[in-house]
mmCIF file of N, CA and C in Angstrom:
data_model
loop_
_atom_site.group_PDB
_atom_site.id
_atom_site.type_symbol
_atom_site.label_atom_id
_atom_site.label_comp_id
_atom_site.label_asym_id
_atom_site.label_seq_id
_atom_site.Cartn_x
_atom_site.Cartn_y
_atom_site.Cartn_z
ATOM 1 N N MET F 8 196.234 -13.721 104.517
ATOM 2 C CA MET F 8 195.289 -14.550 104.994
ATOM 3 C C MET F 8 193.766 -13.785 103.982
ATOM 4 N N ILE F 9 192.936 -14.499 103.435
ATOM 5 C CA ILE F 9 191.755 -13.865 102.653
ATOM 6 C C ILE F 9 190.813 -14.222 103.532
ATOM 7 N N VAL F 10 189.908 -12.916 104.038
ATOM 8 C CA VAL F 10 188.576 -13.051 104.582
ATOM 9 C C VAL F 10 187.364 -13.106 103.075
ATOM 10 N N GLN F 11 186.916 -13.932 102.710
ATOM 11 C CA GLN F 11 185.666 -13.398 101.734
ATOM 12 C C GLN F 11 184.366 -13.099 102.120
ATOM 13 N N SER F 12 184.278 -12.310 101.830
ATOM 14 C CA SER F 12 182.348 -12.046 102.137
ATOM 15 C C SER F 12 181.874 -11.343 101.119
ATOM 16 N N LYS F 13 180.012 -11.559 101.026
ATOM 17 C CA LYS F 13 178.949 -11.054 99.642
ATOM 18 C C LYS F 13 179.437 -9.942 100.261
ATOM 19 N N GLN F 14 179.189 -8.918 101.553
ATOM 20 C CA GLN F 14 179.159 -7.669 101.652
ATOM 21 C C GLN F 14 180.223 -7.109 102.591
ATOM 22 N N LEU F 15 180.832 -6.390 101.733
ATOM 23 C CA LEU F 15 181.881 -6.119 102.955
ATOM 24 C C LEU F 15 181.825 -4.705 103.049
ATOM 25 N N PRO F 16 182.561 -3.957 103.844
ATOM 26 C CA PRO F 16 182.196 -2.680 104.491
ATOM 27 C C PRO F 16 183.125 -1.497 103.662
ATOM 28 N N ASP F 17 182.549 -0.424 104.030
ATOM 29 C CA ASP F 17 183.794 0.409 102.771
ATOM 30 C C ASP F 17 184.922 0.729 103.668
ATOM 31 N N PHE F 18 185.542 1.535 103.375
ATOM 32 C CA PHE F 18 186.753 1.302 104.061
ATOM 33 C C PHE F 18 187.375 2.416 105.709
ATOM 34 N N ASN F 19 186.330 3.328 105.654
ATOM 35 C CA ASN F 19 185.929 3.750 106.608
ATOM 36 C C ASN F 19 185.434 3.055 107.785
ATOM 37 N N GLU F 20 183.730 2.343 107.219
ATOM 38 C CA GLU F 20 184.044 1.727 108.374
ATOM 39 C C GLU F 20 184.243 0.352 108.758
ATOM 40 N N LEU F 21 185.461 -0.029 107.921
ATOM 41 C CA LEU F 21 186.173 -1.113 108.425
ATOM 42 C C LEU F 21 187.174 -0.702 109.622
ATOM 43 N N LEU F 22 188.027 0.982 109.215
ATOM 44 C CA LEU F 22 188.615 1.782 110.206
ATOM 45 C C LEU F 22 188.154 2.175 111.435
ATOM 46 N N LEU F 23 186.797 2.225 111.113
ATOM 47 C CA LEU F 23 186.233 2.141 112.681
ATOM 48 C C LEU F 23 186.237 1.183 113.726
ATOM 49 N N VAL F 24 185.390 -0.244 112.705
ATOM 50 C CA VAL F 24 185.505 -1.218 113.505
ATOM 51 C C VAL F 24 186.594 -1.542 114.147
ATOM 52 N N LEU F 25 187.336 -1.782 113.397
ATOM 53 C CA LEU F 25 188.893 -2.295 113.529
ATOM 54 C C LEU F 25 189.486 -1.046 115.124
ATOM 55 N N LYS F 26 189.303 0.095 114.777
ATOM 56 C CA LYS F 26 189.666 0.946 116.407
ATOM 57 C C LYS F 26 188.839 0.544 117.111
ATOM 58 N N SER F 27 187.397 0.100 116.841
ATOM 59 C CA SER F 27 186.897 -0.263 118.586
ATOM 60 C C SER F 27 187.052 -1.654 119.051
ATOM 61 N N GLN F 28 187.302 -2.453 118.193
ATOM 62 C CA GLN F 28 187.733 -4.057 117.869
ATOM 63 C C GLN F 28 188.823 -4.053 118.544
ATOM 64 N N PHE F 29 189.902 -3.483 118.530
ATOM 65 C CA PHE F 29 191.578 -3.592 118.709
ATOM 66 C C PHE F 29 191.861 -2.131 119.376
ATOM 67 N N SER F 30 191.181 -1.657 120.514
ATOM 68 C CA SER F 30 191.538 -0.430 120.959
ATOM 69 C C SER F 30 192.512 -0.276 121.495
ATOM 70 N N ASN F 31 192.667 -1.454 121.901
ATOM 71 C CA ASN F 31 194.461 -1.406 122.586
ATOM 72 C C ASN F 31 196.040 -1.239 121.989
ATOM 73 N N TYR F 32 195.220 -1.113 120.764
ATOM 74 C CA TYR F 32 196.590 -1.075 119.484
ATOM 75 C C TYR F 32 195.805 0.097 119.044
ATOM 76 N N GLU F 33 197.268 0.436 118.120
ATOM 77 C CA GLU F 33 197.383 1.447 117.078
ATOM 78 C C GLU F 33 196.449 1.386 116.144
ATOM 79 N N VAL F 34 195.997 2.144 115.422
ATOM 80 C CA VAL F 34 194.896 1.872 114.472
ATOM 81 C C VAL F 34 194.682 2.625 113.246
ATOM 82 N N TYR F 35 195.187 3.015 112.141
ATOM 83 C CA TYR F 35 195.311 3.923 111.581
ATOM 84 C C TYR F 35 195.649 3.408 109.396
ATOM 85 N N PRO F 36 195.113 4.373 108.735
ATOM 86 C CA PRO F 36 195.144 3.884 107.405
ATOM 87 C C PRO F 36 195.882 4.483 107.045
ATOM 88 N N SER F 37 197.015 3.477 106.077
ATOM 89 C CA SER F 37 197.974 3.820 104.975
ATOM 90 C C SER F 37 197.896 3.935 103.482
ATOM 91 N N ASN F 38 197.969 5.028 103.006
ATOM 92 C CA ASN F 38 197.880 5.220 101.891
ATOM 93 C C ASN F 38 199.228 4.390 100.901
ATOM 94 N N SER F 39 198.909 2.639 100.973
ATOM 95 C CA SER F 39 200.178 2.162 100.194
ATOM 96 C C SER F 39 199.521 2.087 98.724
ATOM 97 N N LEU F 40 200.217 1.817 97.631
ATOM 98 C CA LEU F 40 199.432 1.525 96.810
ATOM 99 C C LEU F 40 199.365 0.177 96.360
ATOM 100 N N PRO F 41 198.812 -0.553 95.297
ATOM 101 C CA PRO F 41 197.387 0.464 94.809
ATOM 102 C C PRO F 41 196.370 0.673 95.662
ATOM 103 N N ARG F 42 196.528 -0.276 96.647
ATOM 104 C CA ARG F 42 195.006 0.431 97.587
ATOM 105 C C ARG F 42 195.404 0.476 98.873
ATOM 106 N N LYS F 43 194.882 1.476 99.499
ATOM 107 C CA LYS F 43 194.526 2.133 100.632
ATOM 108 C C LYS F 43 194.648 1.012 101.745
ATOM 109 N N SER F 44 195.584 0.589 102.950
ATOM 110 C CA SER F 44 195.496 0.046 103.337
ATOM 111 C C SER F 44 195.302 0.446 105.267
ATOM 112 N N ILE F 45 194.806 -0.511 105.858
ATOM 113 C CA ILE F 45 194.421 -0.420 107.428
ATOM 114 C C ILE F 45 195.395 -0.843 107.974
ATOM 115 N N ILE F 46 196.038 -0.406 108.919
ATOM 116 C CA ILE F 46 197.594 -0.887 109.832
ATOM 117 C C ILE F 46 197.125 -0.848 111.327
ATOM 118 N N VAL F 47 196.857 -2.581 111.432
ATOM 119 C CA VAL F 47 196.936 -2.353 113.310
ATOM 120 C C VAL F 47 197.889 -2.788 113.925
ATOM 121 N N LYS F 48 198.611 -2.154 114.821
ATOM 122 C CA LYS F 48 200.049 -1.912 115.290
ATOM 123 C C LYS F 48 200.160 -2.277 116.525
ATOM 124 N N LYS F 49 200.458 -3.692 116.877
ATOM 125 C CA LYS F 49 200.574 -3.831 118.375
ATOM 126 C C LYS F 49 201.930 -3.267 118.734
ATOM 127 N N THR F 50 202.620 -3.596 118.697
ATOM 128 C CA THR F 50 203.852 -2.999 118.797
ATOM 129 C C THR F 50 204.525 -2.501 118.015
ATOM 130 N N GLY F 51 206.109 -2.035 117.930
ATOM 131 C CA GLY F 51 206.839 -0.754 116.935
ATOM 132 C C GLY F 51 207.329 -1.716 115.928
ATOM 133 N N THR F 52 207.456 -3.330 115.929
ATOM 134 C CA THR F 52 208.025 -4.331 115.075
ATOM 135 C C THR F 52 206.837 -5.217 114.637
ATOM 136 N N LEU F 53 205.693 -4.935 115.576
ATOM 137 C CA LEU F 53 204.378 -6.484 114.563
ATOM 138 C C LEU F 53 202.766 -5.259 114.910
ATOM 139 N N GLY F 54 202.545 -5.787 113.682
ATOM 140 C CA GLY F 54 201.201 -5.721 113.427
ATOM 141 C C GLY F 54 200.708 -6.371 111.765
ATOM 142 N N ALA F 55 199.695 -6.048 111.497
ATOM 143 C CA ALA F 55 199.207 -6.993 110.682
ATOM 144 C C ALA F 55 198.463 -4.965 109.468
ATOM 145 N N GLN F 56 198.617 -5.984 108.475
ATOM 146 C CA GLN F 56 197.848 -4.768 107.210
ATOM 147 C C GLN F 56 196.956 -5.494 106.371
ATOM 148 N N ILE F 57 195.583 -4.390 106.360
ATOM 149 C CA ILE F 57 194.760 -5.057 105.830
ATOM 150 C C ILE F 57 194.331 -4.155 104.871
ATOM 151 N N THR F 58 193.785 -5.244 103.817
ATOM 152 C CA THR F 58 193.274 -4.094 102.477
ATOM 153 C C THR F 58 192.188 -4.993 101.924
ATOM 154 N N LEU F 59 191.176 -4.138 101.677
ATOM 155 C CA LEU F 59 189.940 -4.365 100.891
ATOM 156 C C LEU F 59 190.060 -4.470 99.144
ATOM 157 N N ASN F 60 189.624 -5.881 98.796
ATOM 158 C CA ASN F 60 189.319 -6.013 97.574
ATOM 159 C C ASN F 60 188.042 -6.300 97.072
ATOM 160 N N ASP F 61 187.599 -6.309 96.015
ATOM 161 C CA ASP F 61 186.615 -6.623 95.296
ATOM 162 C C ASP F 61 185.378 -7.507 95.904
ATOM 163 N N ARG F 62 185.902 -8.698 96.442
ATOM 164 C CA ARG F 62 184.963 -9.121 97.725
ATOM 165 C C ARG F 62 185.549 -10.074 98.628
ATOM 166 N N GLU F 63 186.929 -9.263 99.244
ATOM 167 C CA GLU F 63 187.617 -10.107 100.288
ATOM 168 C C GLU F 63 188.801 -9.410 100.989
ATOM 169 N N ILE F 64 188.889 -9.461 101.850
ATOM 170 C CA ILE F 64 189.665 -8.500 102.959
ATOM 171 C C ILE F 64 191.062 -9.559 103.144
ATOM 172 N N LEU F 65 191.981 -8.679 102.599
ATOM 173 C CA LEU F 65 193.399 -9.386 103.107
ATOM 174 C C LEU F 65 193.898 -8.699 103.764
ATOM 175 N N VAL F 66 194.426 -9.908 104.706
ATOM 176 C CA VAL F 66 195.392 -9.873 106.232
ATOM 177 C C VAL F 66 196.545 -9.857 106.114
ATOM 178 N N ASP F 67 197.552 -9.348 106.331
ATOM 179 C CA ASP F 67 199.148 -9.911 105.567
ATOM 180 C C ASP F 67 199.482 -9.226 107.066
ATOM 181 N N ALA F 68 200.476 -10.253 107.548
ATOM 182 C CA ALA F 68 201.416 -9.824 109.103
ATOM 183 C C ALA F 68 202.217 -8.554 108.522
ATOM 184 N N CYS F 69 202.597 -7.531 109.418
ATOM 185 C CA CYS F 69 203.762 -6.844 108.948
ATOM 186 C C CYS F 69 204.106 -6.500 110.224
ATOM 187 N N CYS F 70 205.766 -5.719 109.676
ATOM 188 C CA CYS F 70 206.424 -4.694 111.023
ATOM 189 C C CYS F 70 205.598 -3.060 110.567
ATOM 190 N N PRO F 71 205.131 -2.159 111.378
ATOM 191 C CA PRO F 71 204.523 -1.094 111.283
ATOM 192 C C PRO F 71 205.491 -0.258 110.849
ATOM 193 N N ASN F 72 206.768 -0.396 111.637
ATOM 194 C CA ASN F 72 208.016 0.518 111.621
ATOM 195 C C ASN F 72 208.508 0.432 110.254
ATOM 196 N N LEU F 73 208.921 1.295 109.266
ATOM 197 C CA LEU F 73 209.464 1.190 108.325
ATOM 198 C C LEU F 73 211.080 1.215 108.190
ATOM 199 N N PHE F 74 212.023 1.738 109.212
ATOM 200 C CA PHE F 74 213.659 1.731 109.572
ATOM 201 C C PHE F 74 213.233 -0.024 109.481
ATOM 202 N N ILE F 75 212.779 -0.591 110.771
ATOM 203 C CA ILE F 75 212.885 -1.708 111.107
ATOM 204 C C ILE F 75 212.134 -2.824 110.411
ATOM 205 N N SER F 76 211.169 -2.305 109.254
ATOM 206 C CA SER F 76 211.240 -3.126 108.450
ATOM 207 C C SER F 76 212.073 -3.971 107.106
ATOM 208 N N ALA F 77 212.313 -2.105 106.991
ATOM 209 C CA ALA F 77 213.517 -2.488 105.734
ATOM 210 C C ALA F 77 214.634 -3.477 106.836
ATOM 211 N N LEU F 78 215.043 -3.764 107.544
ATOM 212 C CA LEU F 78 216.055 -4.638 108.213
ATOM 213 C C LEU F 78 215.885 -5.926 108.748
ATOM 214 N N ILE F 79 214.682 -6.340 108.577
ATOM 215 C CA ILE F 79 214.149 -7.756 108.645
ATOM 216 C C ILE F 79 213.132 -7.883 107.596
ATOM 217 N N GLY F 80 212.674 -7.426 106.790
ATOM 218 C CA GLY F 80 211.885 -7.787 105.977
ATOM 219 C C GLY F 80 210.783 -8.938 105.970
ATOM 220 N N PHE F 81 211.095 -9.814 104.739
ATOM 221 C CA PHE F 81 209.977 -10.347 104.511
ATOM 222 C C PHE F 81 210.403 -11.341 105.511
ATOM 223 N N VAL F 82 210.923 -11.667 106.544
ATOM 224 C CA VAL F 82 211.391 -12.885 107.332
ATOM 225 C C VAL F 82 210.963 -12.536 108.674
ATOM 226 N N SER F 83 210.095 -11.549 108.889
ATOM 227 C CA SER F 83 209.269 -10.819 109.583
ATOM 228 C C SER F 83 208.123 -12.171 109.602
ATOM 229 N N THR F 84 207.688 -12.519 108.512
ATOM 230 C CA THR F 84 206.499 -13.269 108.927
ATOM 231 C C THR F 84 206.614 -14.826 109.159
ATOM 232 N N VAL F 85 207.713 -15.429 109.265
ATOM 233 C CA VAL F 85 208.025 -16.329 109.471
ATOM 234 C C VAL F 85 208.035 -16.631 111.349
ATOM 235 N N PHE F 86 207.947 -15.659 111.800
ATOM 236 C CA PHE F 86 207.812 -15.517 113.483
ATOM 237 C C PHE F 86 206.750 -15.764 113.794
ATOM 238 N N PRO F 87 206.772 -17.021 114.776
ATOM 239 C CA PRO F 87 205.297 -17.255 115.181
ATOM 240 C C PRO F 87 204.420 -16.032 115.850
ATOM 241 N N SER F 88 204.885 -14.975 116.388
ATOM 242 C CA SER F 88 204.340 -13.744 116.921
ATOM 243 C C SER F 88 203.513 -12.982 115.611
ATOM 244 N N TYR F 89 204.180 -12.751 114.388
ATOM 245 C CA TYR F 89 203.632 -12.198 113.345
ATOM 246 C C TYR F 89 202.540 -12.718 112.927
ATOM 247 N N HIS F 90 202.511 -14.407 112.557
ATOM 248 C CA HIS F 90 201.528 -15.029 112.476
ATOM 249 C C HIS F 90 200.201 -15.399 113.261
ATOM 250 N N ASN F 91 200.507 -15.390 114.688
ATOM 251 C CA ASN F 91 199.542 -15.015 115.375
ATOM 252 C C ASN F 91 198.514 -14.134 115.396
ATOM 253 N N PHE F 92 199.347 -12.893 115.403
ATOM 254 C CA PHE F 92 198.744 -11.645 115.525
ATOM 255 C C PHE F 92 197.792 -11.287 114.057
ATOM 256 N N GLU F 93 198.185 -12.035 113.089
ATOM 257 C CA GLU F 93 197.639 -11.898 111.925
ATOM 258 C C GLU F 93 196.586 -12.752 112.249
ATOM 259 N N LEU F 94 196.477 -14.335 112.707
ATOM 260 C CA LEU F 94 195.342 -14.896 112.933
ATOM 261 C C LEU F 94 194.365 -14.187 113.441
ATOM 262 N N LYS F 95 194.729 -13.641 114.574
ATOM 263 C CA LYS F 95 193.889 -12.810 115.698
ATOM 264 C C LYS F 95 193.405 -11.825 114.433
ATOM 265 N N VAL F 96 193.773 -11.295 114.328
ATOM 266 C CA VAL F 96 192.937 -10.337 113.182
ATOM 267 C C VAL F 96 191.778 -10.714 112.083
ATOM 268 N N THR F 97 192.483 -11.889 111.504
ATOM 269 C CA THR F 97 191.682 -12.797 110.589
ATOM 270 C C THR F 97 190.599 -13.069 111.176
ATOM 271 N N ASP F 98 190.833 -13.528 112.418
ATOM 272 C CA ASP F 98 189.559 -14.743 113.057
ATOM 273 C C ASP F 98 188.634 -13.434 113.079
ATOM 274 N N PHE F 99 188.714 -12.151 114.289
ATOM 275 C CA PHE F 99 187.931 -11.469 114.262
ATOM 276 C C PHE F 99 187.188 -11.032 112.996
ATOM 277 N N LEU F 100 187.794 -10.370 111.814
ATOM 278 C CA LEU F 100 187.233 -10.177 110.528
ATOM 279 C C LEU F 100 186.051 -11.486 110.147
ATOM 280 N N LYS F 101 186.529 -12.439 110.061
ATOM 281 C CA LYS F 101 185.595 -13.414 109.494
ATOM 282 C C LYS F 101 184.359 -13.927 110.316
ATOM 283 N N LYS F 102 184.355 -13.746 111.825
ATOM 284 C CA LYS F 102 183.488 -13.495 112.324
ATOM 285 C C LYS F 102 182.497 -12.467 112.121
ATOM 286 N N LYS F 103 183.495 -11.253 112.189
ATOM 287 C CA LYS F 103 182.402 -10.134 111.920
ATOM 288 C C LYS F 103 181.696 -9.662 110.253
ATOM 289 N N TYR F 104 182.520 -10.291 109.325
ATOM 290 C CA TYR F 104 181.764 -10.120 107.777
ATOM 291 C C TYR F 104 181.634 -11.897 107.328
ATOM 292 N N ASN F 105 181.616 -12.936 107.786
ATOM 293 C CA ASN F 105 181.370 -14.386 107.060
ATOM 294 C C ASN F 105 179.650 -14.274 107.114
#
């Protein structure tokens, strides 16, 4: 999902905002390439990856556990729980930055 905005936060600000909003979850930076991302981890197998681009925030469902992610791969994104969590994070970011 994509959140477009005229004024995006910087990476550190977004990290703090997400930690505050999703305080019940683990929120941490990921040094993924080509851009750094932020992971919001609800469970060992359910999370969202947030990446800042020029004028947009990309939110993708992900499996934060690398071992399990390798086992289930892209199939995880078709399960409702992954899509629902991705929407939850996206809805918050749209309200905050639109």
